XYZ file of N, CA, C and O in Angstrom:
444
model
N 105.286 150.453 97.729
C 105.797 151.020 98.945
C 104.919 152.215 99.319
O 104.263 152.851 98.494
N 104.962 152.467 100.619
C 103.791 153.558 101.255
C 104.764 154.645 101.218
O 105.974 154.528 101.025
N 103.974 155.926 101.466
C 104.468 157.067 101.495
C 105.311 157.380 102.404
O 106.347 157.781 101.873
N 105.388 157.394 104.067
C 106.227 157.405 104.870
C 107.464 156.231 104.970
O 108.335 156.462 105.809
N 107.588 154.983 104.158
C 108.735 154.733 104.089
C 109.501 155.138 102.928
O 110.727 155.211 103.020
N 108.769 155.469 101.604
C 109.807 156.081 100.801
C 110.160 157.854 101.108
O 111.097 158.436 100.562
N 109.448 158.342 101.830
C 110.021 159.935 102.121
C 110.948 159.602 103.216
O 112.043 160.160 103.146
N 110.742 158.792 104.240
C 112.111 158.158 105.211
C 113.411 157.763 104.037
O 114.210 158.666 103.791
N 113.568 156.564 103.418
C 114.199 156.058 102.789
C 114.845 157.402 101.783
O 116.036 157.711 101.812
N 113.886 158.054 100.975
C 114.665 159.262 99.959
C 115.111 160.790 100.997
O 115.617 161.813 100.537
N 114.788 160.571 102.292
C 115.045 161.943 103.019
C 116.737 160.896 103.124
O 117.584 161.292 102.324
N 117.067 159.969 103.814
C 118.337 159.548 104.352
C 119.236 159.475 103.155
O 120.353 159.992 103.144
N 118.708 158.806 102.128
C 119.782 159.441 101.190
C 120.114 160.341 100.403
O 121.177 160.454 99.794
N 118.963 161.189 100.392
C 119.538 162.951 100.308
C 120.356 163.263 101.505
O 121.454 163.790 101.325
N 119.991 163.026 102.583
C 121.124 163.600 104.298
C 122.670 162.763 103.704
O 123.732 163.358 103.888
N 122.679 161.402 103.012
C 123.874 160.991 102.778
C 124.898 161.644 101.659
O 126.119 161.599 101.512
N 123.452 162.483 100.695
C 124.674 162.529 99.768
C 125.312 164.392 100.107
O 126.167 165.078 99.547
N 124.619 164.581 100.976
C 124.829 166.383 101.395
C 125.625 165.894 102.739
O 126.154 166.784 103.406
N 125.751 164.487 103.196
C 127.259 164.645 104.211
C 128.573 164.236 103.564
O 129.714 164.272 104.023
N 128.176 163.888 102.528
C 129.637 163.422 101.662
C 130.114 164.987 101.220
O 131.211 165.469 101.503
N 129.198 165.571 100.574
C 129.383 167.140 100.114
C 130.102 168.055 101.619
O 130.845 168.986 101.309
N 129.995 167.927 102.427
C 129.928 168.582 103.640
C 131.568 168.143 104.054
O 132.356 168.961 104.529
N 131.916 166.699 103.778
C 133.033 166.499 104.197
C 133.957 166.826 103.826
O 134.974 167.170 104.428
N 133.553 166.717 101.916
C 135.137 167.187 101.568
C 135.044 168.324 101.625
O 136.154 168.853 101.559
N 133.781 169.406 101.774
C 134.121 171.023 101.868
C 134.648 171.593 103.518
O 135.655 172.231 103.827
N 133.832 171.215 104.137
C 134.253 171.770 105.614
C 134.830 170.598 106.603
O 135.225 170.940 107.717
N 134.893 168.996 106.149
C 135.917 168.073 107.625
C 134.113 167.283 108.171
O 132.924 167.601 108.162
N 135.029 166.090 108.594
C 134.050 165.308 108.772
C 133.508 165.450 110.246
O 132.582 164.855 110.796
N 134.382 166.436 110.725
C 133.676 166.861 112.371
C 132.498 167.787 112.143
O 131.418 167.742 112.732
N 132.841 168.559 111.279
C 131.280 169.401 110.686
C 129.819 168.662 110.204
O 128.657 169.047 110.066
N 130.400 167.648 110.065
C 129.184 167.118 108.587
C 128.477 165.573 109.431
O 127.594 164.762 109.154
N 129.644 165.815 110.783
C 128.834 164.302 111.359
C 127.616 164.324 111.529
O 127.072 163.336 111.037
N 126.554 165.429 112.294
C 125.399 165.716 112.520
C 124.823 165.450 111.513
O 123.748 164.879 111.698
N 125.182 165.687 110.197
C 124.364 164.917 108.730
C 124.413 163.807 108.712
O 123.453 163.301 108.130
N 125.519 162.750 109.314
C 125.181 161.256 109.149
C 124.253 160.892 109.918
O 123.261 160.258 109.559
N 124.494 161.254 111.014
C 123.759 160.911 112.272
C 121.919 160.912 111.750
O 121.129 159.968 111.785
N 121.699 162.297 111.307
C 120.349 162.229 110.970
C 119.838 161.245 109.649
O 118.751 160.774 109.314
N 121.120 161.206 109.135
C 121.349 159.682 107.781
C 120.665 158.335 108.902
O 119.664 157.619 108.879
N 121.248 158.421 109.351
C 121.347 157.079 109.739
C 120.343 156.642 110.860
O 120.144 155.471 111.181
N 119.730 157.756 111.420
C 118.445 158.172 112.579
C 117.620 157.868 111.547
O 117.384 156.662 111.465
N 117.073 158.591 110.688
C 116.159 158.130 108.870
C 116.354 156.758 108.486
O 115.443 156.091 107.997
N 117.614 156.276 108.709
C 117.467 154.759 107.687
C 116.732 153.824 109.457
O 115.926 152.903 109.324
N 117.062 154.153 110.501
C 116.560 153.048 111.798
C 114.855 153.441 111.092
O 114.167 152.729 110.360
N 114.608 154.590 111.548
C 113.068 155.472 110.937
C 112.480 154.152 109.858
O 111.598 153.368 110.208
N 113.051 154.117 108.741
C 112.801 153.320 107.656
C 112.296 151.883 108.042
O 111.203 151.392 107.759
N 113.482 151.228 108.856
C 113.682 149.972 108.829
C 112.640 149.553 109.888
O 112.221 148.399 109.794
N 112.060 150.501 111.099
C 111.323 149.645 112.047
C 109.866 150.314 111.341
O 108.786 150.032 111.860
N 109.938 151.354 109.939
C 108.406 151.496 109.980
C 108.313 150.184 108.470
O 107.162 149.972 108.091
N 109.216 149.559 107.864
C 108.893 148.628 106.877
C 108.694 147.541 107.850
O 107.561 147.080 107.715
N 109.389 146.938 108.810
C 109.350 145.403 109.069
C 107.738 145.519 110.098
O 107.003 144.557 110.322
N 107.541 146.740 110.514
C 106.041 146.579 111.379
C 104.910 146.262 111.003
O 104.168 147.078 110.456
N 104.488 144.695 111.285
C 103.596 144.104 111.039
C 102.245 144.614 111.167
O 101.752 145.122 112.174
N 101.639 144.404 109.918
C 100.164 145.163 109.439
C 99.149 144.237 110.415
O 99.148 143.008 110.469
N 98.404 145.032 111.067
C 97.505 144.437 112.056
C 96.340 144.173 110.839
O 96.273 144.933 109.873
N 95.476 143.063 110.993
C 94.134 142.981 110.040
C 93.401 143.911 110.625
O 93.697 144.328 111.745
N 92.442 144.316 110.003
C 91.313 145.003 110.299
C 90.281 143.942 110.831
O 90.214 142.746 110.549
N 89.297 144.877 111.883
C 88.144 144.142 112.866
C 87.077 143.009 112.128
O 86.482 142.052 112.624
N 87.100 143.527 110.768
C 86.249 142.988 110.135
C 86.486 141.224 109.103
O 85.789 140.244 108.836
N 88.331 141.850 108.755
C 88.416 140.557 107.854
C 88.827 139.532 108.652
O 89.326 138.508 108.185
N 88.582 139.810 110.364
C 89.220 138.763 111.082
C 88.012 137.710 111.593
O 88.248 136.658 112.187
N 86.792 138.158 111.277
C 85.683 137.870 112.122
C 85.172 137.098 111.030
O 84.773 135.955 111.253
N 85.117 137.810 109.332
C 84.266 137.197 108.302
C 85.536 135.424 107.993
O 85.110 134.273 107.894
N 86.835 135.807 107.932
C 88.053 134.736 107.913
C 88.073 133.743 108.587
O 88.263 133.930 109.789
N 87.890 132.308 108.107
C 87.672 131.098 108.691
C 89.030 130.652 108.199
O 89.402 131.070 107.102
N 89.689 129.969 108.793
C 90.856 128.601 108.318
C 90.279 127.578 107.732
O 89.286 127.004 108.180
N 90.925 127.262 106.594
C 90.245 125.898 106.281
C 90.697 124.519 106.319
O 91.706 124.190 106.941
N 90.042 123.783 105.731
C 90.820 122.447 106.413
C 92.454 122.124 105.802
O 93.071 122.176 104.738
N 92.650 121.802 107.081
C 94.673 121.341 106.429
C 94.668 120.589 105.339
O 93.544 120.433 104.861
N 95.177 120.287 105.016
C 95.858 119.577 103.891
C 96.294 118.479 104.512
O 96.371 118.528 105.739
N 96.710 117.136 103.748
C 97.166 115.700 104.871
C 98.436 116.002 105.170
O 98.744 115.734 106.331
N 99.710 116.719 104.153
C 100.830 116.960 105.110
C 100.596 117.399 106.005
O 100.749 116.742 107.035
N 99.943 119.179 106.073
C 99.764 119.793 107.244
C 99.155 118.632 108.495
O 99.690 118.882 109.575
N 98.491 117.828 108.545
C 98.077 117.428 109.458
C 98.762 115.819 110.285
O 98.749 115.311 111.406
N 99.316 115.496 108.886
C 100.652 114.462 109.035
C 101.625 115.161 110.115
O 101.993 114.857 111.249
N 101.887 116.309 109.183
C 103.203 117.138 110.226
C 103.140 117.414 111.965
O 104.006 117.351 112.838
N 101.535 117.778 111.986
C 101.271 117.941 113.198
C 101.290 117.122 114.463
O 101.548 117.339 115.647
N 100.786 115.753 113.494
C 100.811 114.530 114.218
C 102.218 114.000 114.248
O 102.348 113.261 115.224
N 103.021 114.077 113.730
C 104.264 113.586 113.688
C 105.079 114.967 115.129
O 106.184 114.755 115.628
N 104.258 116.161 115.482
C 105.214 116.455 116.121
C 104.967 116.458 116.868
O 105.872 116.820 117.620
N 103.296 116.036 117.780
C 103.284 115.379 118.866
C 103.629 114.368 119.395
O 103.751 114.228 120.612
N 103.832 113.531 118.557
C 104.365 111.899 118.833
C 105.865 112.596 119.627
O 106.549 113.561 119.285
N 106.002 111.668 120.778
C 107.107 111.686 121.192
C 108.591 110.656 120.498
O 108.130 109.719 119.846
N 109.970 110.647 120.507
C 110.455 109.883 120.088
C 110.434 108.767 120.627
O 110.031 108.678 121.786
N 111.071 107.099 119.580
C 110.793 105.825 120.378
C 111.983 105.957 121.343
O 113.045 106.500 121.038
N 111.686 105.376 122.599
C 111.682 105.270 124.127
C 112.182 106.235 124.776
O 113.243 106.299 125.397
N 111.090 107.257 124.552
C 111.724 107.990 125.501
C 110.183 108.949 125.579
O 109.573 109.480 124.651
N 109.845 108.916 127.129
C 108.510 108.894 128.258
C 108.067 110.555 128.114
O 108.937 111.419 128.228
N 106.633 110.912 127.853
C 107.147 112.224 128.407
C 106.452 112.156 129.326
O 105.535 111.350 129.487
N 106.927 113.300 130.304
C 106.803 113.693 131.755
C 104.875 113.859 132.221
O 103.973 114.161 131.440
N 104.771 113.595 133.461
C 103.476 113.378 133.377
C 103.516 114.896 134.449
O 104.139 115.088 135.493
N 102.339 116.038 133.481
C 102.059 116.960 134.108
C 102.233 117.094 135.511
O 103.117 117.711 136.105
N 100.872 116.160 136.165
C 100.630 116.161 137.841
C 101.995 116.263 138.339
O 101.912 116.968 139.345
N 103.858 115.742 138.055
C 104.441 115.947 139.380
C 105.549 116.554 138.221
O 106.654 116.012 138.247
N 105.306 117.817 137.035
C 106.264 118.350 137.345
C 105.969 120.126 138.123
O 104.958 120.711 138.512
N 107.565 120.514 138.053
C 107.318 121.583 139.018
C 107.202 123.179 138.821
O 107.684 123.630 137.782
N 106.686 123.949 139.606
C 106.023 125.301 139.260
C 106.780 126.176 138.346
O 106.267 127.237 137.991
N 108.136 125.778 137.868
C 108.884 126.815 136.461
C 108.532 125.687 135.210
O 108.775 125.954 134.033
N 108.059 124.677 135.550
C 108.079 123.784 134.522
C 109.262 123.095 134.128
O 109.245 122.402 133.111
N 110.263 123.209 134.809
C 111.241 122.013 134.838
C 111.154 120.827 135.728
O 110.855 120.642 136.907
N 111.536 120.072 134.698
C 111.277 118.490 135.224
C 112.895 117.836 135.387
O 113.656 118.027 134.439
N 113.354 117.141 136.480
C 114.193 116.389 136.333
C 114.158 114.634 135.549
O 113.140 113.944 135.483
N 115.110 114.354 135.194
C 115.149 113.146 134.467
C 114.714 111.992 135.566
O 114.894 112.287 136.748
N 114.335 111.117 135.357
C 114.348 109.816 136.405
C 115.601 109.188 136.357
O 116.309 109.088 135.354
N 115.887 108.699 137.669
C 117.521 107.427 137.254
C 116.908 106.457 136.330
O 117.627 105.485 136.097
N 115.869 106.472 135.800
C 115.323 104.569 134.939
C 115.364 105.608 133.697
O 115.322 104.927 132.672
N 115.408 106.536 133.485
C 115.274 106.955 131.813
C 116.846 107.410 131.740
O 117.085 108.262 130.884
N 117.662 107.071 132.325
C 119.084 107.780 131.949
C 119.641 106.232 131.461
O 119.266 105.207 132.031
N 120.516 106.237 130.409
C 121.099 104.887 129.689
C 122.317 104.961 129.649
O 122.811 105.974 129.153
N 123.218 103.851 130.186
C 124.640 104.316 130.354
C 124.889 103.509 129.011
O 124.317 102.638 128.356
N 126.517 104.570 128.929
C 126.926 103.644 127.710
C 128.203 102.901 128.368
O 128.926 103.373 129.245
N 128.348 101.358 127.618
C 129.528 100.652 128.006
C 130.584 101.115 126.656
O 131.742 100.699 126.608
């Protein structure tokens, strides 16, 4: 763990355990401003751990992908395939949000 999330993480629960102290001495209307900054420290924590590490300029340029593997490339092909009978839409006439209506010949009633 890096330095600014464990001084976040050990500042909020020092603020937690000096608002528990705070409550039973002076009332929890006194000591709220200590949770608050508890709990301002643990958000602090949580959006600086989950923030995704950008690569550096360099290991992105020297970094090639290499070849898939046959699942990986099974999988891929399996998720372009459309399911059996059923058409997909032909670019040229659908419309400018990208919704397409169904045709009356692809709708199947049931008896």
């Amino acid at each position: 763990m890096k330095l600014a999330p464990t001084l976040l993480l050990s500042t909020s629960v020092a603020l937690f355990i000096i608002g528990v102290h705070q409550t039973f001495t002076v009332g929890v209307l006194e000591s709220y401003w200590i949770f608050m900054l508890c709990v301002g420290f643990l958000l602090l924590y949580k959006v600086k751990k989950d923030k995704p590490v950008s690569p550096s300029p360099q290991s992105t340029t020297s970094a090639k992908p290499g070849p898939a593997s046959k699942a990986e490339r099974s999988l891929t092909k399996a998720s372009t395939k459309s399911p059996a009978g059923v058409k997909k839409p032909d670019k040229s006439s659908a419309k400018p949000g990208g919704v397409t209506k169904p045709s009356a010949s692809s709708h199947q009633t049931r008896k």
